[in-house]
mmCIF file of C-alpha atoms in Angstrom:
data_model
loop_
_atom_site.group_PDB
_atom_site.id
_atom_site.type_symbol
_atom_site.label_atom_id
_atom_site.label_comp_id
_atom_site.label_asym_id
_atom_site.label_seq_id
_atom_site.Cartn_x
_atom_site.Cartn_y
_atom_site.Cartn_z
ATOM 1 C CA UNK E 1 2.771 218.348 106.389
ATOM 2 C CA UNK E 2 5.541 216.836 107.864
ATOM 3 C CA UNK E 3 5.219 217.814 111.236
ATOM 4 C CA UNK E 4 1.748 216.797 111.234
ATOM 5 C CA UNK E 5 2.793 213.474 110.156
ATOM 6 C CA UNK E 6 5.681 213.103 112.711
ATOM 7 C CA UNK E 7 2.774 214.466 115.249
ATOM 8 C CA UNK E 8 0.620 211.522 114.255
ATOM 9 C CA UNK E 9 3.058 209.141 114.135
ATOM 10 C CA UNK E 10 4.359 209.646 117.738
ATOM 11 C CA UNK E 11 0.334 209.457 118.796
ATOM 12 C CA UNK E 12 0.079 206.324 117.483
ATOM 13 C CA UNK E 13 2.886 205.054 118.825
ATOM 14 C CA UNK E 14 2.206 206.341 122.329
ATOM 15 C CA UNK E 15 0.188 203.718 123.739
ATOM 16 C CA UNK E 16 2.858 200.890 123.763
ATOM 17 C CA UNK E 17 5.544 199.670 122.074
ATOM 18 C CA UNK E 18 4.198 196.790 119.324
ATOM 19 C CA UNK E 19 5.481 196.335 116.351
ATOM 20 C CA UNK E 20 2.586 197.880 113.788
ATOM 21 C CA UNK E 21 1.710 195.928 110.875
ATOM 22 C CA UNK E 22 2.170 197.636 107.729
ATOM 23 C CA UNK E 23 -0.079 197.238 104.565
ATOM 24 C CA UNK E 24 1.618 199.307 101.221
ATOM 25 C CA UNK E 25 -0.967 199.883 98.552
ATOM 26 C CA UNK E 26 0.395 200.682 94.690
ATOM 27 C CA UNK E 27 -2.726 202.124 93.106
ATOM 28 C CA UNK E 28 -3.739 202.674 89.254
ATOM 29 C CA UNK E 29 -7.116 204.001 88.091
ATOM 30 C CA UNK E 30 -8.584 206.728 86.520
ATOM 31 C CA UNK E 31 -10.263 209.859 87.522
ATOM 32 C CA UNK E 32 -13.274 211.813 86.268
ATOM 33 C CA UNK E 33 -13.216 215.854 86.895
ATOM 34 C CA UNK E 34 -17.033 217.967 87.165
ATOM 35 C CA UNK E 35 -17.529 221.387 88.489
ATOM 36 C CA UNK E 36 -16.800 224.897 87.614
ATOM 37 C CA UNK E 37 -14.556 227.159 88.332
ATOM 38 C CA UNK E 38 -14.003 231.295 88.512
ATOM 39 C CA UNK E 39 -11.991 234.644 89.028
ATOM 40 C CA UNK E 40 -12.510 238.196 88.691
ATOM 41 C CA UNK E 41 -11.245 241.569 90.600
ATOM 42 C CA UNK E 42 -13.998 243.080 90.939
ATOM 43 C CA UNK E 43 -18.424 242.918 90.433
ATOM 44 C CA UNK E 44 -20.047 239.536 90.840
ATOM 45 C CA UNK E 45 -17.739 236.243 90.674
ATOM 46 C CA UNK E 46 -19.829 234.044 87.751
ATOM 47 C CA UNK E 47 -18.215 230.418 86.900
ATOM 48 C CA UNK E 48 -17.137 228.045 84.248
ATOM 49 C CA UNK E 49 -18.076 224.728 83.411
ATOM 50 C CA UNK E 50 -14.834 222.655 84.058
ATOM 51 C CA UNK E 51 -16.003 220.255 81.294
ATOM 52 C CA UNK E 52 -16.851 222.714 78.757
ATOM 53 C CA UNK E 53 -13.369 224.540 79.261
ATOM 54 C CA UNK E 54 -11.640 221.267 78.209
ATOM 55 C CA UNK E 55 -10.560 220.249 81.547
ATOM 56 C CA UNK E 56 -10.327 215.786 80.481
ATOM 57 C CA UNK E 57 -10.557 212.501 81.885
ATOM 58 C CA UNK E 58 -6.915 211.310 83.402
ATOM 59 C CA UNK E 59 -6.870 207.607 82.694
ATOM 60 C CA UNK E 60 -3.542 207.038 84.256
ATOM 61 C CA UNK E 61 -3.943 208.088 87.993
ATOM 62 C CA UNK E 62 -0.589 206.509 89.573
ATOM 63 C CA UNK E 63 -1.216 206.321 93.663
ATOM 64 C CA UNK E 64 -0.021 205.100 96.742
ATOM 65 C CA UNK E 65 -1.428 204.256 100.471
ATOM 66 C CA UNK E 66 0.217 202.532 103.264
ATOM 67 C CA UNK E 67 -1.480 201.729 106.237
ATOM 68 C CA UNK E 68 0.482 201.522 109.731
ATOM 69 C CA UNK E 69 -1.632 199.593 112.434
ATOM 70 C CA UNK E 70 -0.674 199.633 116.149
ATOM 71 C CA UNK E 71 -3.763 197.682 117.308
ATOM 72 C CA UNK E 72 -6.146 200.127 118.616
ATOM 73 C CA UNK E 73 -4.804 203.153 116.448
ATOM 74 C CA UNK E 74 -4.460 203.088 113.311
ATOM 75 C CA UNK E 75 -2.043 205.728 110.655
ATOM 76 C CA UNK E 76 -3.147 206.163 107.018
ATOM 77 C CA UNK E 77 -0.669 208.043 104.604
ATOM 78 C CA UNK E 78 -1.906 208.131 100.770
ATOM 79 C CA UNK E 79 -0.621 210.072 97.768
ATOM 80 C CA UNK E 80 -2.164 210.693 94.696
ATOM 81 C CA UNK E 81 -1.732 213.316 91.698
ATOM 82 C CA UNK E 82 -3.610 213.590 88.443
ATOM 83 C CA UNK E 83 -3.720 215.606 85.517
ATOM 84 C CA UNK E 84 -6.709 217.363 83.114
ATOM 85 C CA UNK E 85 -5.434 218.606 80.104
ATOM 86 C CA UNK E 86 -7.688 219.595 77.082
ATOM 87 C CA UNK E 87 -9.125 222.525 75.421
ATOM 88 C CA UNK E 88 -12.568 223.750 74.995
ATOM 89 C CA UNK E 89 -14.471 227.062 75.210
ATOM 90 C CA UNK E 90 -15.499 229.321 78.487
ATOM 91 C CA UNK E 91 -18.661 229.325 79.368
ATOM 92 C CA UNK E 92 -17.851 232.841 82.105
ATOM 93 C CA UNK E 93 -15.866 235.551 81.794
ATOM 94 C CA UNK E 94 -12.408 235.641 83.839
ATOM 95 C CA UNK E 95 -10.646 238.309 85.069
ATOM 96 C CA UNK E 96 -7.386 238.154 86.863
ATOM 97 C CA UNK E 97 -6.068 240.751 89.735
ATOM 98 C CA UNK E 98 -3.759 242.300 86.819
ATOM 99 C CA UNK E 99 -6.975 242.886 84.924
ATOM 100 C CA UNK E 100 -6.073 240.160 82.362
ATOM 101 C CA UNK E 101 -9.737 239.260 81.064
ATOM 102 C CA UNK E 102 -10.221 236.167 79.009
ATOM 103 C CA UNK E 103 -14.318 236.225 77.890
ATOM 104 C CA UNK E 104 -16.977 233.867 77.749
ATOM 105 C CA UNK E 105 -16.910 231.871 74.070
ATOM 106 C CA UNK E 106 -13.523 232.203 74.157
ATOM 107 C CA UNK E 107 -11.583 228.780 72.562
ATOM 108 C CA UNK E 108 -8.769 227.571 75.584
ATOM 109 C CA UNK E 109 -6.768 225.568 76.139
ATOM 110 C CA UNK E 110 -6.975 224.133 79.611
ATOM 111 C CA UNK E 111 -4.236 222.308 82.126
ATOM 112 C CA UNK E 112 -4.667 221.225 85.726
ATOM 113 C CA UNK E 113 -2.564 219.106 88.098
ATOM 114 C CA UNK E 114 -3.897 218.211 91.091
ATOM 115 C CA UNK E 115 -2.336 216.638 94.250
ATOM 116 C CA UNK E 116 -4.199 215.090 97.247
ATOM 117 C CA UNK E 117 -2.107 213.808 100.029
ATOM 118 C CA UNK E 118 -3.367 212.635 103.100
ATOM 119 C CA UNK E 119 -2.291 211.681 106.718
ATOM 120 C CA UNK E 120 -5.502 210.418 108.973
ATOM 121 C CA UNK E 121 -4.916 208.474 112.220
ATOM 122 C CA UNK E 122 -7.789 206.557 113.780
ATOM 123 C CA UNK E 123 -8.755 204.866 116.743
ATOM 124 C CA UNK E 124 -10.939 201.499 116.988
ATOM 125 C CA UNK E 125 -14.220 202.097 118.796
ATOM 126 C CA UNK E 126 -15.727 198.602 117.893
ATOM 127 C CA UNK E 127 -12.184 196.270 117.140
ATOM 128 C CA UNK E 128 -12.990 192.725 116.395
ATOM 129 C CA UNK E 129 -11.635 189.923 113.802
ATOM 130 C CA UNK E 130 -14.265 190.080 111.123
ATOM 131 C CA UNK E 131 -15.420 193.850 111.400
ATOM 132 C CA UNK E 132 -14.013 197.186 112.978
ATOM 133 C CA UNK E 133 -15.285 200.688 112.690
ATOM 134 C CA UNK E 134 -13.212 203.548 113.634
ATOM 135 C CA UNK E 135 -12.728 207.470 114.300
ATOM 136 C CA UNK E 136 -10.013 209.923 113.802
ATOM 137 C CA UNK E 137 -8.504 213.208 112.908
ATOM 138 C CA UNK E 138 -5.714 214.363 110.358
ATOM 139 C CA UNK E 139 -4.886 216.227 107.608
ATOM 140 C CA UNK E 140 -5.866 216.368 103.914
ATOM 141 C CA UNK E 141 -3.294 218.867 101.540
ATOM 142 C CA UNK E 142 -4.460 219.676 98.179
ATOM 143 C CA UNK E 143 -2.130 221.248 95.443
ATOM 144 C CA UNK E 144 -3.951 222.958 92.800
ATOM 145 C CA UNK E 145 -2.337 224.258 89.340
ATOM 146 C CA UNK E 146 -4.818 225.213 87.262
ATOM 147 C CA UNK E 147 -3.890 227.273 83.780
ATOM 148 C CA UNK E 148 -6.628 228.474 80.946
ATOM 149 C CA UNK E 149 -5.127 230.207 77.882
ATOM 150 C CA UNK E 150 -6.834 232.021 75.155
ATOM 151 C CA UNK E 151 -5.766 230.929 71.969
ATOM 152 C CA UNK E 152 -3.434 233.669 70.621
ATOM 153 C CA UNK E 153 -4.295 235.635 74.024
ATOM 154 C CA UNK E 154 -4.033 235.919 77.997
ATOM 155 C CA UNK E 155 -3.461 232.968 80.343
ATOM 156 C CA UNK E 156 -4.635 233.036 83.539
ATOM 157 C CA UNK E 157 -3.461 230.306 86.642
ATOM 158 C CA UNK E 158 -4.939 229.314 89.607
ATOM 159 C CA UNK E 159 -2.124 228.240 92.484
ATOM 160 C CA UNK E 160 -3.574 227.175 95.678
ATOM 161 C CA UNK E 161 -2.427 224.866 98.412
ATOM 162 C CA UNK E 162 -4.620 223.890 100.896
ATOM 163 C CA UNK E 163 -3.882 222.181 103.938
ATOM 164 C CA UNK E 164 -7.094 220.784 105.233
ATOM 165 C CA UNK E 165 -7.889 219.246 108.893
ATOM 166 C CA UNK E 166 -10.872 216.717 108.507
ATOM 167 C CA UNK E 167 -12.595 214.813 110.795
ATOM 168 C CA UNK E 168 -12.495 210.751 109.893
ATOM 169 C CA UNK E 169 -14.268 207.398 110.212
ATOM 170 C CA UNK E 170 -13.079 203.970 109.135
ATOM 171 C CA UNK E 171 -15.418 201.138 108.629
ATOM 172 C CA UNK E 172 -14.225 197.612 107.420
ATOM 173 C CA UNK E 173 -15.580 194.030 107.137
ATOM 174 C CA UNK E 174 -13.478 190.719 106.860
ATOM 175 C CA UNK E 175 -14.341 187.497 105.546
ATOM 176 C CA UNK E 176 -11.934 185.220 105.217
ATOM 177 C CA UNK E 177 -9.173 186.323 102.533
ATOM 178 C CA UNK E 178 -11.924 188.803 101.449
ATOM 179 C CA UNK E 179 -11.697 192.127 102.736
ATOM 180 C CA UNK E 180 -13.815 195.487 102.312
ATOM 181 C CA UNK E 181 -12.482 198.606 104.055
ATOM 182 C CA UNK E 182 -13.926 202.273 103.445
ATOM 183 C CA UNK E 183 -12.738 205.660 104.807
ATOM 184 C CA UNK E 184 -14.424 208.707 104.794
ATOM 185 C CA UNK E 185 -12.530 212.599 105.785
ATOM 186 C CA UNK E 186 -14.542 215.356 105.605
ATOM 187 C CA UNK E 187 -14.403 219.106 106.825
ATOM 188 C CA UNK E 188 -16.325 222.731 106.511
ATOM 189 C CA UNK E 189 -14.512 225.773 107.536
ATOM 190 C CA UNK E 190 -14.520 229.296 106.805
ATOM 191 C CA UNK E 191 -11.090 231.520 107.548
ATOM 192 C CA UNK E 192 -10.908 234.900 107.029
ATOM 193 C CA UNK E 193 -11.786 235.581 103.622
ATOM 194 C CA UNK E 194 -11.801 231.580 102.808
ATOM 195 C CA UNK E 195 -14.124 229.455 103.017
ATOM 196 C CA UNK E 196 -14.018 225.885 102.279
ATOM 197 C CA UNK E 197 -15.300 222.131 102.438
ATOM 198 C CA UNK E 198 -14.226 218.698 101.639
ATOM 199 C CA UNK E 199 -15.511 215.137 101.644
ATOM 200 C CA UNK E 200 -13.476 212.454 100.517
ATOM 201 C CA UNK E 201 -14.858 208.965 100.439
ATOM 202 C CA UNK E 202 -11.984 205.821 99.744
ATOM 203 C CA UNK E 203 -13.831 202.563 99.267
ATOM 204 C CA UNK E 204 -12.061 199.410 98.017
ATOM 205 C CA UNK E 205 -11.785 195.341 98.014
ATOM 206 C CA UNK E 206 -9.276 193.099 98.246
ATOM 207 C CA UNK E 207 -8.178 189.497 97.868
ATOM 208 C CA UNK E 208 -5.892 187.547 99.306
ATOM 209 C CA UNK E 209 -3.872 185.700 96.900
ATOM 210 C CA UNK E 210 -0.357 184.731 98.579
ATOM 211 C CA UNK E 211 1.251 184.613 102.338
ATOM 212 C CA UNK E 212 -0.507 184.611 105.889
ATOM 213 C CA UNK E 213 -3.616 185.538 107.323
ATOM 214 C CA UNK E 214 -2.004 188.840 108.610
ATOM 215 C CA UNK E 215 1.672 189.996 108.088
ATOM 216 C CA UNK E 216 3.318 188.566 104.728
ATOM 217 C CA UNK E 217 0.701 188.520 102.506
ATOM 218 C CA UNK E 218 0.177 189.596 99.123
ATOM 219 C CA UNK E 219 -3.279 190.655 97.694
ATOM 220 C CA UNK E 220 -5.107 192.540 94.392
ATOM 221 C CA UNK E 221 -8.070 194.490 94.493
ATOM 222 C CA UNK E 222 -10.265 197.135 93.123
ATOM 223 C CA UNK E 223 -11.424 200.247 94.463
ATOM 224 C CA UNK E 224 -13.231 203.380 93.816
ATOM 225 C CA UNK E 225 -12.520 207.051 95.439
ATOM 226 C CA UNK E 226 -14.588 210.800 94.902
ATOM 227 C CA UNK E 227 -13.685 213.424 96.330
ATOM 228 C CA UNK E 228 -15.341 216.944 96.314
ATOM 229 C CA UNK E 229 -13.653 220.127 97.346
ATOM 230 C CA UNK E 230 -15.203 223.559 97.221
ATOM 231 C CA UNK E 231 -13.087 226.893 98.078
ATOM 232 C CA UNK E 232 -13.887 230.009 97.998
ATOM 233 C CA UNK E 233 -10.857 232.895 98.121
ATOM 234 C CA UNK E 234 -9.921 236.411 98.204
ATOM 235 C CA UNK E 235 -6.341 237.381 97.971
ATOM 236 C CA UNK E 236 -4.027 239.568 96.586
ATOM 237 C CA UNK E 237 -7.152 241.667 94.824
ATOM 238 C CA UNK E 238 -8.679 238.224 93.080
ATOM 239 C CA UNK E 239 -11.523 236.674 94.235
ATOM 240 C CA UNK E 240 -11.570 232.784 93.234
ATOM 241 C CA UNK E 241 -14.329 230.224 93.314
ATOM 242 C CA UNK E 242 -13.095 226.396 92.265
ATOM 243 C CA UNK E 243 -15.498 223.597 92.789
ATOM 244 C CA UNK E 244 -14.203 220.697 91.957
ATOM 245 C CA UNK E 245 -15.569 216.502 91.824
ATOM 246 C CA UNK E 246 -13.232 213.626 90.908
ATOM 247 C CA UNK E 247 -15.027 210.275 90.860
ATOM 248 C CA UNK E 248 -12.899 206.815 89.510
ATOM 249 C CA UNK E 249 -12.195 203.249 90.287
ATOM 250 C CA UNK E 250 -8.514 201.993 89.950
ATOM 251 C CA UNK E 251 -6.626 198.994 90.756
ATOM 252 C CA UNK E 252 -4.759 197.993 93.997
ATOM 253 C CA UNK E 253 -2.183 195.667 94.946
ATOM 254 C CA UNK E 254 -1.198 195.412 98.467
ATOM 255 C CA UNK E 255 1.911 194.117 100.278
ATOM 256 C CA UNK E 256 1.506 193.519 104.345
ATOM 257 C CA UNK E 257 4.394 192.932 106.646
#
């Protein structure tokens, strides 16, 4: 992730030598969770309802973006991490490469932590002072921990990290000290004995409130992000199916040097 980032960095910064403006977004929100989710070793995969399982609302979603822009190109880095906790009751059976089974109508309780960081870089195709709309390429990791245990029983985890390269466009619209921006990453891909896809849509608005029209201003805003991610693995004798949705506005408040 880091190389990627340097790699991205040094791209945008190839085309000249201006100082970039830098926006620095503190976000707070909350985030929704739908899908399902499944492992076995062996016969036909079948899956859980995430909600059903206890897997929760996180109402406290701390977040952060910055946005570096050299002009034509532009660098977006965002971090965000939530957590699902809850219990509930499986809807599927689950069976782990050890042969750990946990069965359907079983009572659980559930944990998840999930990460989604993000380095995209763009390039203007239509630049201009009120609107822009732009197209990139970069990098999307997501850092799943996933945990269900069987009251007085098994537990069984799901660890994946997945680095994902997704194709981007970044639209946004300017009116006065009103400004909407959106940006969408999305990718398909199947690896081996992965498969996997991802769409990741970042809409938000923001005000104005303090400082210049460009550099040394302060603004508030609102925004609302969903993400979907879909994987598909077989490793280490499991096979694991997690198909996940987090939809949820939060609030922003920008800095911009």
């Amino acid at each position: 992730m880091k190389i990627l980032l340097s790699t991205l960095l040094a791209l945008a910064l190839a085309p000249g030598c201006a100082v970039p403006s830098l926006d620095v977004m503190p976000r707070y929100g909350s985030l929704d969770i739908d899908g399902s989710f499944g492992i076995t070793n062996s016969g036909t995969l079948t899956l859980a309802d995430l909600s059903q399982a206890g897997f929760e609302k996180d109402n406290g979603v701390l977040g952060l973006r910055a946005d570096l822009d050299f002009g034509a190109p532009r660098l977006v880095i965002s971090l965000q991490d939530s957590s699902h906790d809850g219990a509930g009751t499986l809807s599927a059976d689950l069976t782990n490469g050890a042969g750990e089974t946990i069965s359907a109508g079983s009572s659980v309780d559930s944990a998840l932590d999930i990460g989604l960081y993000q380095g995209v870089l763009t390039w203007d195709l239509f630049p201009g002072d009120t609107g822009e709309l732009g197209i990139g390429l970069g990098i999307v990791a997501i850092d799943i921990d996933a945990s269900i245990t069987e009251s007085g029983g098994s537990t069984l985890d799901i660890d994946e990290f997945a680095p994902i390269p997704v194709i981007s466009l970044r639209g946004g619209v300017k009116l006065g000290d009103l400004e909407v921006s959106g940006l969408l990453n999305a990718m398909e891909a199947s690896v081996g004995f992965n498969e996997l896809s991802f769409i990741d849509l970042d809409l938000f608005a923001r005000y104005a409130i303090v400082g210049g029209e460009d550099r040394l201003r302060v603004s508030a805003g609102l925004g609302y992000r969903h993400a979907e991610l879909d994987i598909e693995s077989s490793e280490d004798g499991e096979d694991i199916a997690v198909n996940f949705a987090f939809t949820g506005p939060y609030l922003l408040f920008q800095l911009s040097f």
